[in-house]
GROMACS .gro file of N, CA, C and O in nm:
model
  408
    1UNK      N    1  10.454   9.211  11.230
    1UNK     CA    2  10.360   9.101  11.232
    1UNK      C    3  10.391   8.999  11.123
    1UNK      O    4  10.385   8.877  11.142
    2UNK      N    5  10.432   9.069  10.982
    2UNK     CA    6  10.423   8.944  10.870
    2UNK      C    7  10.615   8.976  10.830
    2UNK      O    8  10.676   8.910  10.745
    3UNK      N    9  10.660   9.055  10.891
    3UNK     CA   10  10.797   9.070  10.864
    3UNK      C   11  10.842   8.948  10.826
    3UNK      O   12  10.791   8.848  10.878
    4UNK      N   13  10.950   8.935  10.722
    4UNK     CA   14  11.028   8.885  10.671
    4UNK      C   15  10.942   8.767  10.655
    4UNK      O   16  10.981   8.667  10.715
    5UNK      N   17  10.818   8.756  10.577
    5UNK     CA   18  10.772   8.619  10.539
    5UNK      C   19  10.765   8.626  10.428
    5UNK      O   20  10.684   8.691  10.362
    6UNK      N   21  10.881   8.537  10.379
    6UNK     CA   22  10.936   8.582  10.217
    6UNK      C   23  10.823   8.482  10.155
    6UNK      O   24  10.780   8.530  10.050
    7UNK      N   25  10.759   8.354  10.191
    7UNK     CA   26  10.704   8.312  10.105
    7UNK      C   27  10.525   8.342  10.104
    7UNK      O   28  10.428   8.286  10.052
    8UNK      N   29  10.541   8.433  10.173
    8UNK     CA   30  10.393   8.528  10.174
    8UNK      C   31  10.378   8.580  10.051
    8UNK      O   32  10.473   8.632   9.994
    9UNK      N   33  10.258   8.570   9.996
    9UNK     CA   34  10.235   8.616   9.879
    9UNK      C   35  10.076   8.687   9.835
    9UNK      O   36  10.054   8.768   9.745
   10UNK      N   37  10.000   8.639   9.912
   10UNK     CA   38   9.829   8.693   9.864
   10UNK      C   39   9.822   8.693  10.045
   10UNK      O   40   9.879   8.611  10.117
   11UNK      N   41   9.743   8.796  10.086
   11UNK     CA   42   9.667   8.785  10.227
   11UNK      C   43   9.525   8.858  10.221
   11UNK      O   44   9.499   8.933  10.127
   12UNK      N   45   9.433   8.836  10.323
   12UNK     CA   46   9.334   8.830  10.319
   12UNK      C   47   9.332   8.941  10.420
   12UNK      O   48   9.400   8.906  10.516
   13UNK      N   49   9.284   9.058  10.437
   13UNK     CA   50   9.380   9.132  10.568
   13UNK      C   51   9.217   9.197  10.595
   13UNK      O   52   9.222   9.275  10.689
   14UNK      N   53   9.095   9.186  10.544
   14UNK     CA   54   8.947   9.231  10.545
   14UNK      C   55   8.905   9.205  10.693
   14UNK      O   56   8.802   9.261  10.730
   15UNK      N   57   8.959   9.141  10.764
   15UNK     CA   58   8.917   9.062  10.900
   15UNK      C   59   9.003   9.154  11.015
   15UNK      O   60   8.958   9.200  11.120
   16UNK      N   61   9.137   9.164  10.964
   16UNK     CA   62   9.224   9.213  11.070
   16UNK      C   63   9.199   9.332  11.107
   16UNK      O   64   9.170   9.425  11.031
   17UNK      N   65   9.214   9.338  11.268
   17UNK     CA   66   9.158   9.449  11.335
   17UNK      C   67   9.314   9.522  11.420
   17UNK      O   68   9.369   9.476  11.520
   18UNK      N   69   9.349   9.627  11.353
   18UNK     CA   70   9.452   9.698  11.438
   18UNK      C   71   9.421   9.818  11.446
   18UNK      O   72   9.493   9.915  11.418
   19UNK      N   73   9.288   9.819  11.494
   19UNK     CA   74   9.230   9.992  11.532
   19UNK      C   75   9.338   9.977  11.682
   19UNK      O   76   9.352  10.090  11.728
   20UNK      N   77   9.391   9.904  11.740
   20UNK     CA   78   9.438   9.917  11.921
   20UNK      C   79   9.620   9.917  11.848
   20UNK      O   80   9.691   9.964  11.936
   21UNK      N   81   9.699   9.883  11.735
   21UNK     CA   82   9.797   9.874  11.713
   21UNK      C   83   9.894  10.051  11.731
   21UNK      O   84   9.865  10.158  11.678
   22UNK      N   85   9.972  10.030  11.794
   22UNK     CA   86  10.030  10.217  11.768
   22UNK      C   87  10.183  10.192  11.678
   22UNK      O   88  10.261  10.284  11.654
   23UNK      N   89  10.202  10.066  11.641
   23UNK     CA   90  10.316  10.080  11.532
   23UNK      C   91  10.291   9.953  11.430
   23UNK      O   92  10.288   9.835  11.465
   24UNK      N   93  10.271  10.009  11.279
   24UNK     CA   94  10.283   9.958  11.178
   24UNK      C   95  10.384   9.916  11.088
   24UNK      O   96  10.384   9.843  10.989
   25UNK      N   97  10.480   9.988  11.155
   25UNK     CA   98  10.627   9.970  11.062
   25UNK      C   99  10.667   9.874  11.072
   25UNK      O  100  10.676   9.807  11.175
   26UNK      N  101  10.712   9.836  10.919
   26UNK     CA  102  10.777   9.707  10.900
   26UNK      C  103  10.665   9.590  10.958
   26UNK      O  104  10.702   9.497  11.030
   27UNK      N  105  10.525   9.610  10.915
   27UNK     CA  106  10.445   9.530  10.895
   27UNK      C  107  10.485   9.410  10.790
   27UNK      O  108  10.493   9.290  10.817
   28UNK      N  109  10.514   9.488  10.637
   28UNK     CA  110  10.496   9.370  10.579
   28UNK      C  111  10.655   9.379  10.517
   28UNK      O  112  10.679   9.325  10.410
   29UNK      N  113  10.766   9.454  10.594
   29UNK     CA  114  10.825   9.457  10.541
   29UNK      C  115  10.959   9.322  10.477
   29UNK      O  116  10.945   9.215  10.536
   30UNK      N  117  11.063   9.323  10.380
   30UNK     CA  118  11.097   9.260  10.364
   30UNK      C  119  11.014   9.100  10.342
   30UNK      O  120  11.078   8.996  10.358
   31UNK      N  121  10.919   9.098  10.317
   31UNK     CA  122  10.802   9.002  10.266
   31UNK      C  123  10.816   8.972  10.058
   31UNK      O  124  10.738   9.006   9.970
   32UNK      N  125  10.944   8.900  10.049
   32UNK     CA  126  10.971   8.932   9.895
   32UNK      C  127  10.870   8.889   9.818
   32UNK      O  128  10.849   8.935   9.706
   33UNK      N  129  10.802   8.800   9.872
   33UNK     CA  130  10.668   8.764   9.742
   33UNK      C  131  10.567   8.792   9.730
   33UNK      O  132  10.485   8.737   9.657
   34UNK      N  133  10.544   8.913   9.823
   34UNK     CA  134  10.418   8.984   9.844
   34UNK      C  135  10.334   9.052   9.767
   34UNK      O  136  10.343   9.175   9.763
   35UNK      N  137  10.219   8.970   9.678
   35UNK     CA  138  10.182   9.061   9.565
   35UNK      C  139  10.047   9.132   9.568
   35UNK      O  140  10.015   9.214   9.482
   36UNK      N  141   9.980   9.103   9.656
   36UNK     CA  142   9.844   9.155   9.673
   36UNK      C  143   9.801   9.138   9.802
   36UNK      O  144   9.852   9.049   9.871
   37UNK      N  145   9.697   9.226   9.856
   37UNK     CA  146   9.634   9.209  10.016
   37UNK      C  147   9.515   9.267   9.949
   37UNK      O  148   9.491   9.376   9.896
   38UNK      N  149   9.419   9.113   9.977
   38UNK     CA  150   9.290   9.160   9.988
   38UNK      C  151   9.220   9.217  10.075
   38UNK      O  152   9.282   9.196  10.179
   39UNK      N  153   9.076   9.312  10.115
   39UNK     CA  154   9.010   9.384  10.187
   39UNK      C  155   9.053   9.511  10.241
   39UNK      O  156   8.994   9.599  10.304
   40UNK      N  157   9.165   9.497  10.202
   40UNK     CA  158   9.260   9.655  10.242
   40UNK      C  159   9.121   9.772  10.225
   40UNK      O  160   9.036   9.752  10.139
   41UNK      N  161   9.116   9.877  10.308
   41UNK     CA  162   9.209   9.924  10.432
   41UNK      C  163   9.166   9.852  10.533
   41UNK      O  164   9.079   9.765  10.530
   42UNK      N  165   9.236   9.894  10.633
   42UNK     CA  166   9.243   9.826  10.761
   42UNK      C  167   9.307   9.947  10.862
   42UNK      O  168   9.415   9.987  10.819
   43UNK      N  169   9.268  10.008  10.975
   43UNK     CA  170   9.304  10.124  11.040
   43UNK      C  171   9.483  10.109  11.045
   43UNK      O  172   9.572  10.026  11.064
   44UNK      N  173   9.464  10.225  11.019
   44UNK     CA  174   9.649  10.260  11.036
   44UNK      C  175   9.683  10.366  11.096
   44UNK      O  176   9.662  10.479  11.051
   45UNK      N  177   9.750  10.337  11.223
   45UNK     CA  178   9.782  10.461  11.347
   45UNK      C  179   9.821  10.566  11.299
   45UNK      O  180   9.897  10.547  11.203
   46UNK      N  181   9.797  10.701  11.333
   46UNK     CA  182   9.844  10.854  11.286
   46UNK      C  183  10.000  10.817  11.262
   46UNK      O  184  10.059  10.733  11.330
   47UNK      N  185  10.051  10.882  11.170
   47UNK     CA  186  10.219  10.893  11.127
   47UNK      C  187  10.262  10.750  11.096
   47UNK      O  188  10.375  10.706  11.119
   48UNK      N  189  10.168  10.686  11.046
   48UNK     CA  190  10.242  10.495  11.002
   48UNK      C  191  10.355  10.536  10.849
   48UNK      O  192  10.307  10.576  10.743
   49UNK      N  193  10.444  10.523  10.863
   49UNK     CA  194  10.555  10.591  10.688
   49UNK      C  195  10.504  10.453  10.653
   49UNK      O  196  10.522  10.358  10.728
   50UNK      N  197  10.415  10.441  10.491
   50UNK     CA  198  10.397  10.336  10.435
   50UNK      C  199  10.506  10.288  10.341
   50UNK      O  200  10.501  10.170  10.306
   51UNK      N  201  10.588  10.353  10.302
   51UNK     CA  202  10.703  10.321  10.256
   51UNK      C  203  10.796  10.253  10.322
   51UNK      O  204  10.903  10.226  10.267
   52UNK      N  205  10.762  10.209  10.475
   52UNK     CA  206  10.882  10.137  10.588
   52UNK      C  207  10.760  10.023  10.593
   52UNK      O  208  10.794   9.907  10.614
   53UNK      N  209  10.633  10.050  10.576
   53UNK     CA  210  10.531   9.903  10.593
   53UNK      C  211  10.587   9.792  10.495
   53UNK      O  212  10.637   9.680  10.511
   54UNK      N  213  10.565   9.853  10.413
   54UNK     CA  214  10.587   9.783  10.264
   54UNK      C  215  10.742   9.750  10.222
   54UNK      O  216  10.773   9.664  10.139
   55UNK      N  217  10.838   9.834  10.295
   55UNK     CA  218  10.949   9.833  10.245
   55UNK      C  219  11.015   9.665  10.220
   55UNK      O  220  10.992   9.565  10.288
   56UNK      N  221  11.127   9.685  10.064
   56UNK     CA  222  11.146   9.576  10.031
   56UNK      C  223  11.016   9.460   9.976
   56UNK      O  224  11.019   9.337   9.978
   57UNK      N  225  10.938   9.527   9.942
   57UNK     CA  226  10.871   9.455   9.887
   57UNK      C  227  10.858   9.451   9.770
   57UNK      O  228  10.744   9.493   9.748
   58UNK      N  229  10.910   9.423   9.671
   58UNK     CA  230  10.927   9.443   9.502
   58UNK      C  231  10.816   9.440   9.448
   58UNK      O  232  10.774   9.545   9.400
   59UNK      N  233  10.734   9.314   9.442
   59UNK     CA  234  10.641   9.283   9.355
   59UNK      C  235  10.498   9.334   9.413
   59UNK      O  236  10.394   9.312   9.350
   60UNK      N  237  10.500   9.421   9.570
   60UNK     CA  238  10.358   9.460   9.585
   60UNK      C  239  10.325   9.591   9.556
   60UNK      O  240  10.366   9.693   9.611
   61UNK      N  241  10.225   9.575   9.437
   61UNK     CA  242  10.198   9.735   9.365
   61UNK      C  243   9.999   9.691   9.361
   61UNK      O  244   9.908   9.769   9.338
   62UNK      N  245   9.994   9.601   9.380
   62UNK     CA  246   9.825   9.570   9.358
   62UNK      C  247   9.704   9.690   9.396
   62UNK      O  248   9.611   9.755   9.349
   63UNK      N  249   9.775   9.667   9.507
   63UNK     CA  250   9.648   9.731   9.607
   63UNK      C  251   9.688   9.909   9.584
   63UNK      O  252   9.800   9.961   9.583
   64UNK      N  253   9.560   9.969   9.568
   64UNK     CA  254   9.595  10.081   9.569
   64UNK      C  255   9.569  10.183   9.721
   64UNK      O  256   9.477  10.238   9.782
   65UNK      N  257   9.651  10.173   9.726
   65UNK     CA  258   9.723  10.292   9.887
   65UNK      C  259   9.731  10.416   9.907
   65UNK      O  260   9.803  10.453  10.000
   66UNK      N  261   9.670  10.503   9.838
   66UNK     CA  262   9.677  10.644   9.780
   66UNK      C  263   9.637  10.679   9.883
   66UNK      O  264   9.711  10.729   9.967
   67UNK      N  265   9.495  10.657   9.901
   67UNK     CA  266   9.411  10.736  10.044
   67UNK      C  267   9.445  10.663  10.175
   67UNK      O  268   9.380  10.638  10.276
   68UNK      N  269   9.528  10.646  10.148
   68UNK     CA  270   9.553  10.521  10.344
   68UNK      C  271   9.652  10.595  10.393
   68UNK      O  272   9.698  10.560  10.501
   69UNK      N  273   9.718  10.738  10.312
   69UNK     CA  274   9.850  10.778  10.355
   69UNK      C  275   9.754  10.929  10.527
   69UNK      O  276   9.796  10.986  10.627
   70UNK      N  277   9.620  10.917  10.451
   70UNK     CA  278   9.563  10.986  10.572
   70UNK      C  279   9.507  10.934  10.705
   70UNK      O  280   9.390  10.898  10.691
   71UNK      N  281   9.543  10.921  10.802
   71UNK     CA  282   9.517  10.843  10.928
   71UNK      C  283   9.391  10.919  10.976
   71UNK      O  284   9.376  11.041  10.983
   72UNK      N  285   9.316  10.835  11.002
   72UNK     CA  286   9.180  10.892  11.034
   72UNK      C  287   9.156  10.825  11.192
   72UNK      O  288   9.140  10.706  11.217
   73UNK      N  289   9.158  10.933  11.285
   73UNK     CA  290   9.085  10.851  11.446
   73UNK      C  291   8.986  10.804  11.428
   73UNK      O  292   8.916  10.800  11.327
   74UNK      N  293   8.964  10.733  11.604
   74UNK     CA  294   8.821  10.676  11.580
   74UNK      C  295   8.713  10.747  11.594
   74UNK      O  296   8.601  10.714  11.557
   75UNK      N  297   8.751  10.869  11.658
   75UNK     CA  298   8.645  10.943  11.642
   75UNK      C  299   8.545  11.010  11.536
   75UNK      O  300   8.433  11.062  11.538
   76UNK      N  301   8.660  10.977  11.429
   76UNK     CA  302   8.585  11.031  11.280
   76UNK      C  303   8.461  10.953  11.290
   76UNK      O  304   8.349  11.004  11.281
   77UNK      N  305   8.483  10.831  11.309
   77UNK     CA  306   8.333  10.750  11.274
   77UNK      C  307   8.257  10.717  11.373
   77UNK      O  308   8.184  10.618  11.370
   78UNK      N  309   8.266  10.795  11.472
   78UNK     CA  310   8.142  10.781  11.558
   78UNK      C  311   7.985  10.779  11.526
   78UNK      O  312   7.896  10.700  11.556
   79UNK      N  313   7.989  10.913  11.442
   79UNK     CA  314   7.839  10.948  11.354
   79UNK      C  315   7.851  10.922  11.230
   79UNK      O  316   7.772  10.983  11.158
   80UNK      N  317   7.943  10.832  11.162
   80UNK     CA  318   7.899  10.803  11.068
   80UNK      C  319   7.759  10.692  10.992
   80UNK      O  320   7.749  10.573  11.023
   81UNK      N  321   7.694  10.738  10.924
   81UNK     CA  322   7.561  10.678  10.881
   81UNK      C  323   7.657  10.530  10.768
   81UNK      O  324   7.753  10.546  10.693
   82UNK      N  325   7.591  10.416  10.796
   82UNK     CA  326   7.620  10.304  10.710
   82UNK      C  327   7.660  10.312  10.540
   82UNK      O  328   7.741  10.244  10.476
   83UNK      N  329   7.559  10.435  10.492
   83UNK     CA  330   7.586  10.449  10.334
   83UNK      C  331   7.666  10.602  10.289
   83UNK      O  332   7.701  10.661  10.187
   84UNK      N  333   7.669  10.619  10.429
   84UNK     CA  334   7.783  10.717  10.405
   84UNK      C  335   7.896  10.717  10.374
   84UNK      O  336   7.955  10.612  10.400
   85UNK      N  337   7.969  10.815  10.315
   85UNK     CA  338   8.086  10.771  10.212
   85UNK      C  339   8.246  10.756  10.413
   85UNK      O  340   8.241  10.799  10.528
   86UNK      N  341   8.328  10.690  10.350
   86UNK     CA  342   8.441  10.584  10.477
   86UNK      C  343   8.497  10.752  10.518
   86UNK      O  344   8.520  10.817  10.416
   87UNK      N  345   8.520  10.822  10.636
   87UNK     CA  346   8.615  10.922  10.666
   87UNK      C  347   8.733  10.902  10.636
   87UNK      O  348   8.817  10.992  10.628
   88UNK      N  349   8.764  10.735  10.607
   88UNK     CA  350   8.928  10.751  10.552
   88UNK      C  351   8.954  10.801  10.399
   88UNK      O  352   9.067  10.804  10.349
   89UNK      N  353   8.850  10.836  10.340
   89UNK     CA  354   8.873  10.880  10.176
   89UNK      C  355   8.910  10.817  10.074
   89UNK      O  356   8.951  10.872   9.972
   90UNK      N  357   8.893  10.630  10.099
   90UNK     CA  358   8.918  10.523  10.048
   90UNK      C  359   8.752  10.567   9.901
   90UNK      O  360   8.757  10.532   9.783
   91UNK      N  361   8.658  10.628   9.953
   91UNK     CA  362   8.558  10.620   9.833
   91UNK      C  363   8.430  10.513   9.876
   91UNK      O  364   8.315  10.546   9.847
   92UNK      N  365   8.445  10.443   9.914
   92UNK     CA  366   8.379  10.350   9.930
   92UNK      C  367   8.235  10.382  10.060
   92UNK      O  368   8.244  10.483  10.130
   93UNK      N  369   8.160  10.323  10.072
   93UNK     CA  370   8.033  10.348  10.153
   93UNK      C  371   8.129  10.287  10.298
   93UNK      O  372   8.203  10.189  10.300
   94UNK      N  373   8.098  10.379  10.409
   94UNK     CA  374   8.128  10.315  10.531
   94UNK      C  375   8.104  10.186  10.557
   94UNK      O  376   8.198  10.127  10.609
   95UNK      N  377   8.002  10.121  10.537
   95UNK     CA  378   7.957   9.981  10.581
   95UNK      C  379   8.050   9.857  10.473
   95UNK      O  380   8.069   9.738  10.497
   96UNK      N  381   8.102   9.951  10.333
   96UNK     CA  382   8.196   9.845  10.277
   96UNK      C  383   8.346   9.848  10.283
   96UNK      O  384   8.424   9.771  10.226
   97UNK      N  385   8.384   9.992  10.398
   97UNK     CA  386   8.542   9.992  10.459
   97UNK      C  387   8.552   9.952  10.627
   97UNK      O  388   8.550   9.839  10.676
   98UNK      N  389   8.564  10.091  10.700
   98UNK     CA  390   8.592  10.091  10.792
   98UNK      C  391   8.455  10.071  10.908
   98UNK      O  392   8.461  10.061  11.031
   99UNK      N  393   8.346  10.072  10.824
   99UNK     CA  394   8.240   9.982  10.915
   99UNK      C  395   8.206   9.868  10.917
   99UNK      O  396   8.127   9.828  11.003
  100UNK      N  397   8.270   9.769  10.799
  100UNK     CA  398   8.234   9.628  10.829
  100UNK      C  399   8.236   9.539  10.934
  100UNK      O  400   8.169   9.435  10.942
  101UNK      N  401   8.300   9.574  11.000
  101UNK     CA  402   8.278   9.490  11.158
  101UNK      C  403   8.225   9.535  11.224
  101UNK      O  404   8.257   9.486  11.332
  102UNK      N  405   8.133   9.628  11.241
  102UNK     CA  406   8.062   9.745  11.307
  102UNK      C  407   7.963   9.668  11.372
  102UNK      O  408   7.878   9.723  11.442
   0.00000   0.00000   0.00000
């Protein structure tokens, strides 16, 4: 999607919806000025290698990605309650991750 957009540098990614996407690789890869993505997470299909998303990207270390390496279906959040903590293990209350567009 943002492949090789070297003069990409800040994105806003809180809006983007790829719960329907089944390949992430080389999303942002080769993107050399890529230093931050705001609203992160954003659903990421079972088995996405975030090391091939990101790959070639030098300067993006911002965002922290720790808990995004677990792919969570949609079924996790069927019953999830609004102030309940996100099934993706990001920490955050459902209604401020993976339920904001809800």
């Amino acid at each position: 999607m943002f492949y090789k957009c070297t003069e990409l540098a800040f994105l806003d990614v809180s809006g983007l919806d790829t719960s329907n996407a089944t390949d992430l690789r080389y999303m942002f890869a080769d993107c050399l000025s890529l230093v931050n993505l705001k609203g992160w997470p954003f659903s990421i299909p079972e088995g996405t290698d975030l090391a091939l998303m990101f790959e070639d990207c030098p300067f993006f270390e911002v965002v922290d990605r720790s808990y995004a390496d677990t792919a969570v279906d949609a079924d996790s959040y069927a019953n999830v309650g609004r102030n309940d903590p996100c099934p993706c293990g990001s920490g955050k209350k459902f209604k401020n991750c993976h339920g904001r567009n809800r």
